[in-house]
């Protein structure tokens, strides 16, 4: 930060923006253009792009609307991380440049590229439709408008934070599974699905859940936490993902998928004994990686909730067991941190 | 494409409600929403405060009557009283309906929808969802439209109405993704394109796209605009962007300070100081700046909103959003330094003239939301009444259009019309004779409006403003679009939006010049009082043979007699 405080005093300097370019009408492959402009302290990346567009190259294309961090239009990758251009100060990015003084600007990943920094949002909207990301009111339409639902503070708080989502797709761009599988449900859609499922006014819970446990659904997530770390509104997306999984296990009749079946045995073990028994650990059949990504976070959460100390897995240690222990410790820290930051 | 029964232009609160209601009224109709941004990006998402409705959850003695009175008084008696009655009577129903569809309203201890006090309202009747009310309403409506299978044409820019005689044949629009000009033949068109306050450019809290496209399209088609001179200013916009610093900052004890270090509000409102009414605080800041006691910067003159004396803890706890805004958009941490602010154009009261059912004078053309002027806000809108306006009148317009659509024959938009539009657009890209830079024109328009048609108005300034706008319109004919690509040509979009702002700015300035009185948001230093004898009427601006003609329309009165507006 010393660099930036010196610059604070200086107040103005030249900055190079290395911008990803592709116009599908003429370019067969993408390239980068460098624009070096004078920037004063207090300028956002978006304003810098506006300056470039107005004064140097009018063809640089990006989406922008509110300029206030609320419409979700201006998601792009700045120095490699997906975020909103309109809420990002150039000065804050300077210390993060890989090459000094050069800020790299690229489009979001995991959505089809249309031009320069513009990606197609339709696939995301398609998924919102597929997973029924709306409240299916338990009130019949002719009755609507006559009376309010009664919603307690506690019920409201279950979905309050999730409704902050502005569909900027930054989390989508950073999701590790989406890179490999474009059909994956997407973090933002999981978040919205969860928000609908915990709403007491909704009546579509089971249908939505049944879809979420299918292929490309909630069991595909690797728990890499990238989405949550990226979210421009600091929404605890992982809470939603854990929530859907716990829900899927608790819900009778939805257990028929492989994921849910193993999970149930594993979880009930913890529930009954407060500890893990190697004999029932599903990694024998599913491998360590699967167990870690799908079950551990939930198990840790349950244990933390109950305040029982994390139980040491019993029985003699094998190679798998050792790895499992390590992962277990790491995940406990992650989930604990999460609790600290996001618990009301 | 086969003709549509209803084309709705705009996917904000007004447009989406209209779509849902139209489908409900007649499910067999062929309806589509066309929007230049994905609907969830619309400016409705920016509304933080809330929406008014006399639910009487917080104050048990609140009533629809009181809401009507507050609205009419707030409007400085320029609102049509029958329209205000519709607005307030429908309010509780529409708020509950949103609740029933999933809007996450904040709650009271008794589990009912929470309400808070808001400027100009006699009771706490503003329903809210934390500070994201507009955002959550828009999300709810978008989600419900996805559920109902509303057809969307996203990232399409409406260019003009196609008109034959006194009737509309439909809409001409551009697919932003391909640059193609397309015909949307339609029995009816509903405009729900939002406000025009962005013409004040970086002296405006609005989104970039709030360029009054719908109003400009209607105006060019000969449909009258009403009360265009009434533009509401908010006292504290950020200096560089015009973005809003909400009243909370002053509510918690922030000071307004000029370049001499004085808390200047002591001159204008010695008792209330920084907490005086919005318009008074706006005028006070403007006076300080005009009299040379502001700070100067390349981004313009400003004063300080100083929170430093409140201390880091209080700012972090109570004003986190304001701190975030100030750091994100000005790069200033209010714990350490004062925030640079100046008044910012916030809301447009004027718009397309409609009746209480959303009809314009042209058969088959309707309007609703901030782009329409019914009028429920008159000379000054109350906070929390415009979200309500877009919902109530969005729904009404959707209903009316659905009822009436089948009574109109669909027209036929010719290829020649499309070609004409495509050629005009191409001409902006020709180097010969086209050299004016869009950025400069837009900057100058914002500047002349801000200084000559701003908070304080007077004949000589307005005359200057009108001349400068005319000159800018002349120069616009030579504007150059430097990007010649068809795909997502955002440079072209900027230029087309600027054209709309230029067309409308003339009506704002001319209306302000004609109206020789001060009422609501319109302050004439040369006519400092309200003149009901001469000016208790609406201003109508119509384009006749390519020229602006000003007319008038009486205000519909009702139960409430004219009174002086004091708080
Ligand atoms: C910062 C801020 C805070 C506010 N706070 C409040 C508040 O607390 N309470 C309150 O009641 N009001 C508030 N308002 C006012 C209120 O938000 C707006 O009046 C209202 O949201 C307008 O809604 P709308 O549906 O009419 O238009 P918008 O939401 O602006 O939607 C316009 C739509 O039209 C589309 N469109 C425009 N032109 C074209 C074109 N040429 N072709 C295709 N599509 C087009 C856009 O894409 C968009 O979808 C606030 C306003 C601002 C700026
Ligand atoms: S935690 Fe899951 S949803 Fe989030 S980024 Fe990783 S894989 Fe994607
Ligand atoms: S969850 Fe966060 S990052 Fe993802 S779309 Fe929503 S606001 Fe953007
Ligand atoms: S422009 Fe709206 S979020 Fe950045």
PDB file of C-alpha atoms in Angstrom, chain A residues 115-240:
ATOM      1  CA  UNK A 115     -17.810  -8.452 -28.625  1.00  0.00           C
ATOM      2  CA  UNK A 116     -14.862  -6.980 -26.697  1.00  0.00           C
ATOM      3  CA  UNK A 117     -16.001  -6.957 -23.061  1.00  0.00           C
ATOM      4  CA  UNK A 118     -19.597  -7.986 -23.743  1.00  0.00           C
ATOM      5  CA  UNK A 119     -20.828 -11.512 -23.055  1.00  0.00           C
ATOM      6  CA  UNK A 120     -24.182 -13.105 -23.737  1.00  0.00           C
ATOM      7  CA  UNK A 121     -26.397 -13.245 -20.643  1.00  0.00           C
ATOM      8  CA  UNK A 122     -29.094 -15.415 -22.205  1.00  0.00           C
ATOM      9  CA  UNK A 123     -27.674 -18.736 -20.958  1.00  0.00           C
ATOM     10  CA  UNK A 124     -27.916 -17.453 -17.402  1.00  0.00           C
ATOM     11  CA  UNK A 125     -31.496 -16.305 -17.906  1.00  0.00           C
ATOM     12  CA  UNK A 126     -32.237 -19.708 -19.426  1.00  0.00           C
ATOM     13  CA  UNK A 127     -30.982 -21.407 -16.258  1.00  0.00           C
ATOM     14  CA  UNK A 128     -33.038 -19.098 -14.060  1.00  0.00           C
ATOM     15  CA  UNK A 129     -36.053 -20.281 -16.006  1.00  0.00           C
ATOM     16  CA  UNK A 130     -35.041 -23.931 -15.909  1.00  0.00           C
ATOM     17  CA  UNK A 131     -34.628 -23.926 -12.130  1.00  0.00           C
ATOM     18  CA  UNK A 132     -37.786 -21.875 -11.649  1.00  0.00           C
ATOM     19  CA  UNK A 133     -36.138 -18.925  -9.955  1.00  0.00           C
ATOM     20  CA  UNK A 134     -39.377 -17.252  -8.956  1.00  0.00           C
ATOM     21  CA  UNK A 135     -41.752 -17.413  -6.046  1.00  0.00           C
ATOM     22  CA  UNK A 136     -44.681 -19.629  -6.974  1.00  0.00           C
ATOM     23  CA  UNK A 137     -47.102 -18.006  -4.591  1.00  0.00           C
ATOM     24  CA  UNK A 138     -49.100 -20.200  -2.271  1.00  0.00           C
ATOM     25  CA  UNK A 139     -51.875 -17.656  -2.712  1.00  0.00           C
ATOM     26  CA  UNK A 140     -54.240 -18.197  -5.650  1.00  0.00           C
ATOM     27  CA  UNK A 141     -54.116 -15.358  -8.170  1.00  0.00           C
ATOM     28  CA  UNK A 142     -57.674 -14.082  -7.641  1.00  0.00           C
ATOM     29  CA  UNK A 143     -56.914 -13.617  -3.955  1.00  0.00           C
ATOM     30  CA  UNK A 144     -53.835 -11.506  -4.586  1.00  0.00           C
ATOM     31  CA  UNK A 145     -53.753  -7.951  -3.353  1.00  0.00           C
ATOM     32  CA  UNK A 146     -56.361  -8.565  -0.677  1.00  0.00           C
ATOM     33  CA  UNK A 147     -54.126  -9.378   2.230  1.00  0.00           C
ATOM     34  CA  UNK A 148     -50.480  -9.524   3.193  1.00  0.00           C
ATOM     35  CA  UNK A 149     -48.617 -12.663   4.067  1.00  0.00           C
ATOM     36  CA  UNK A 150     -47.358 -12.553   7.620  1.00  0.00           C
ATOM     37  CA  UNK A 151     -43.593 -13.008   7.635  1.00  0.00           C
ATOM     38  CA  UNK A 152     -41.520 -13.018  10.813  1.00  0.00           C
ATOM     39  CA  UNK A 153     -38.153 -11.313  11.113  1.00  0.00           C
ATOM     40  CA  UNK A 154     -36.520 -14.733  11.346  1.00  0.00           C
ATOM     41  CA  UNK A 155     -38.258 -16.040   8.226  1.00  0.00           C
ATOM     42  CA  UNK A 156     -37.344 -12.863   6.359  1.00  0.00           C
ATOM     43  CA  UNK A 157     -33.698 -13.081   7.389  1.00  0.00           C
ATOM     44  CA  UNK A 158     -33.344 -16.464   5.638  1.00  0.00           C
ATOM     45  CA  UNK A 159     -33.555 -14.864   2.203  1.00  0.00           C
ATOM     46  CA  UNK A 160     -32.798 -11.204   2.906  1.00  0.00           C
ATOM     47  CA  UNK A 161     -29.135 -11.279   1.925  1.00  0.00           C
ATOM     48  CA  UNK A 162     -29.714 -13.451  -1.156  1.00  0.00           C
ATOM     49  CA  UNK A 163     -32.014 -10.804  -2.629  1.00  0.00           C
ATOM     50  CA  UNK A 164     -28.999  -8.482  -2.872  1.00  0.00           C
ATOM     51  CA  UNK A 165     -27.892 -10.354  -5.994  1.00  0.00           C
ATOM     52  CA  UNK A 166     -27.720  -8.052  -9.031  1.00  0.00           C
ATOM     53  CA  UNK A 167     -27.060 -10.833 -11.566  1.00  0.00           C
ATOM     54  CA  UNK A 168     -23.746  -9.339 -12.582  1.00  0.00           C
ATOM     55  CA  UNK A 169     -22.415 -12.852 -13.323  1.00  0.00           C
ATOM     56  CA  UNK A 170     -19.051 -12.225 -11.660  1.00  0.00           C
ATOM     57  CA  UNK A 171     -19.447 -15.415  -9.639  1.00  0.00           C
ATOM     58  CA  UNK A 172     -20.448 -17.275 -12.795  1.00  0.00           C
ATOM     59  CA  UNK A 173     -17.266 -16.080 -14.426  1.00  0.00           C
ATOM     60  CA  UNK A 174     -15.091 -17.411 -11.588  1.00  0.00           C
ATOM     61  CA  UNK A 175     -16.825 -20.756 -11.032  1.00  0.00           C
ATOM     62  CA  UNK A 176     -14.410 -23.645 -11.454  1.00  0.00           C
ATOM     63  CA  UNK A 177     -17.017 -26.192 -12.499  1.00  0.00           C
ATOM     64  CA  UNK A 178     -18.540 -23.965 -15.153  1.00  0.00           C
ATOM     65  CA  UNK A 179     -15.196 -23.781 -16.896  1.00  0.00           C
ATOM     66  CA  UNK A 180     -15.439 -27.486 -17.565  1.00  0.00           C
ATOM     67  CA  UNK A 181     -19.179 -27.875 -17.817  1.00  0.00           C
ATOM     68  CA  UNK A 182     -21.241 -25.038 -19.241  1.00  0.00           C
ATOM     69  CA  UNK A 183     -24.435 -26.803 -18.323  1.00  0.00           C
ATOM     70  CA  UNK A 184     -23.697 -26.578 -14.603  1.00  0.00           C
ATOM     71  CA  UNK A 185     -26.462 -24.742 -12.779  1.00  0.00           C
ATOM     72  CA  UNK A 186     -24.200 -21.748 -11.801  1.00  0.00           C
ATOM     73  CA  UNK A 187     -23.630 -20.200  -8.377  1.00  0.00           C
ATOM     74  CA  UNK A 188     -26.016 -17.277  -8.884  1.00  0.00           C
ATOM     75  CA  UNK A 189     -28.797 -19.646  -9.897  1.00  0.00           C
ATOM     76  CA  UNK A 190     -28.149 -21.880  -6.894  1.00  0.00           C
ATOM     77  CA  UNK A 191     -28.333 -18.794  -4.732  1.00  0.00           C
ATOM     78  CA  UNK A 192     -31.626 -17.707  -6.252  1.00  0.00           C
ATOM     79  CA  UNK A 193     -33.057 -21.219  -6.071  1.00  0.00           C
ATOM     80  CA  UNK A 194     -32.215 -21.357  -2.393  1.00  0.00           C
ATOM     81  CA  UNK A 195     -33.729 -17.925  -1.833  1.00  0.00           C
ATOM     82  CA  UNK A 196     -37.012 -19.160  -3.344  1.00  0.00           C
ATOM     83  CA  UNK A 197     -36.933 -22.444  -1.460  1.00  0.00           C
ATOM     84  CA  UNK A 198     -36.681 -20.848   1.981  1.00  0.00           C
ATOM     85  CA  UNK A 199     -39.388 -18.272   1.274  1.00  0.00           C
ATOM     86  CA  UNK A 200     -42.447 -19.143   3.353  1.00  0.00           C
ATOM     87  CA  UNK A 201     -44.712 -17.703   0.656  1.00  0.00           C
ATOM     88  CA  UNK A 202     -43.499 -20.144  -1.977  1.00  0.00           C
ATOM     89  CA  UNK A 203     -45.134 -23.457  -2.862  1.00  0.00           C
ATOM     90  CA  UNK A 204     -42.706 -24.956  -5.359  1.00  0.00           C
ATOM     91  CA  UNK A 205     -40.003 -26.179  -3.015  1.00  0.00           C
ATOM     92  CA  UNK A 206     -40.126 -29.895  -3.857  1.00  0.00           C
ATOM     93  CA  UNK A 207     -40.236 -29.421  -7.616  1.00  0.00           C
ATOM     94  CA  UNK A 208     -37.295 -27.042  -7.549  1.00  0.00           C
ATOM     95  CA  UNK A 209     -35.306 -29.291  -5.261  1.00  0.00           C
ATOM     96  CA  UNK A 210     -35.957 -32.334  -7.401  1.00  0.00           C
ATOM     97  CA  UNK A 211     -34.416 -30.493 -10.339  1.00  0.00           C
ATOM     98  CA  UNK A 212     -31.473 -29.219  -8.311  1.00  0.00           C
ATOM     99  CA  UNK A 213     -30.306 -32.719  -7.370  1.00  0.00           C
ATOM    100  CA  UNK A 214     -30.197 -33.897 -10.974  1.00  0.00           C
ATOM    101  CA  UNK A 215     -27.099 -33.909 -13.200  1.00  0.00           C
ATOM    102  CA  UNK A 216     -25.400 -30.499 -13.524  1.00  0.00           C
ATOM    103  CA  UNK A 217     -27.111 -29.538 -10.267  1.00  0.00           C
ATOM    104  CA  UNK A 218     -26.079 -28.876  -6.695  1.00  0.00           C
ATOM    105  CA  UNK A 219     -23.999 -32.057  -6.229  1.00  0.00           C
ATOM    106  CA  UNK A 220     -21.568 -30.978  -8.961  1.00  0.00           C
ATOM    107  CA  UNK A 221     -20.195 -28.042  -6.955  1.00  0.00           C
ATOM    108  CA  UNK A 222     -16.626 -28.557  -5.711  1.00  0.00           C
ATOM    109  CA  UNK A 223     -16.874 -26.199  -2.780  1.00  0.00           C
ATOM    110  CA  UNK A 224     -13.984 -24.161  -4.026  1.00  0.00           C
ATOM    111  CA  UNK A 225     -15.484 -21.008  -2.494  1.00  0.00           C
ATOM    112  CA  UNK A 226     -14.507 -18.961  -5.552  1.00  0.00           C
ATOM    113  CA  UNK A 227     -18.019 -17.697  -6.127  1.00  0.00           C
ATOM    114  CA  UNK A 228     -18.411 -16.428  -2.604  1.00  0.00           C
ATOM    115  CA  UNK A 229     -14.987 -14.821  -2.582  1.00  0.00           C
ATOM    116  CA  UNK A 230     -15.891 -13.050  -5.816  1.00  0.00           C
ATOM    117  CA  UNK A 231     -19.422 -11.896  -5.088  1.00  0.00           C
ATOM    118  CA  UNK A 232     -19.597  -8.144  -5.584  1.00  0.00           C
ATOM    119  CA  UNK A 233     -22.355  -7.890  -2.980  1.00  0.00           C
ATOM    120  CA  UNK A 234     -20.604 -10.088  -0.402  1.00  0.00           C
ATOM    121  CA  UNK A 235     -23.396 -12.625  -0.409  1.00  0.00           C
ATOM    122  CA  UNK A 236     -22.589 -15.877   1.432  1.00  0.00           C
ATOM    123  CA  UNK A 237     -23.355 -18.038  -1.604  1.00  0.00           C
ATOM    124  CA  UNK A 238     -21.930 -21.132   0.111  1.00  0.00           C
ATOM    125  CA  UNK A 239     -24.641 -20.928   2.752  1.00  0.00           C
ATOM    126  CA  UNK A 240     -27.139 -21.369  -0.050  1.00  0.00           C
TER     127      UNK A 240
END
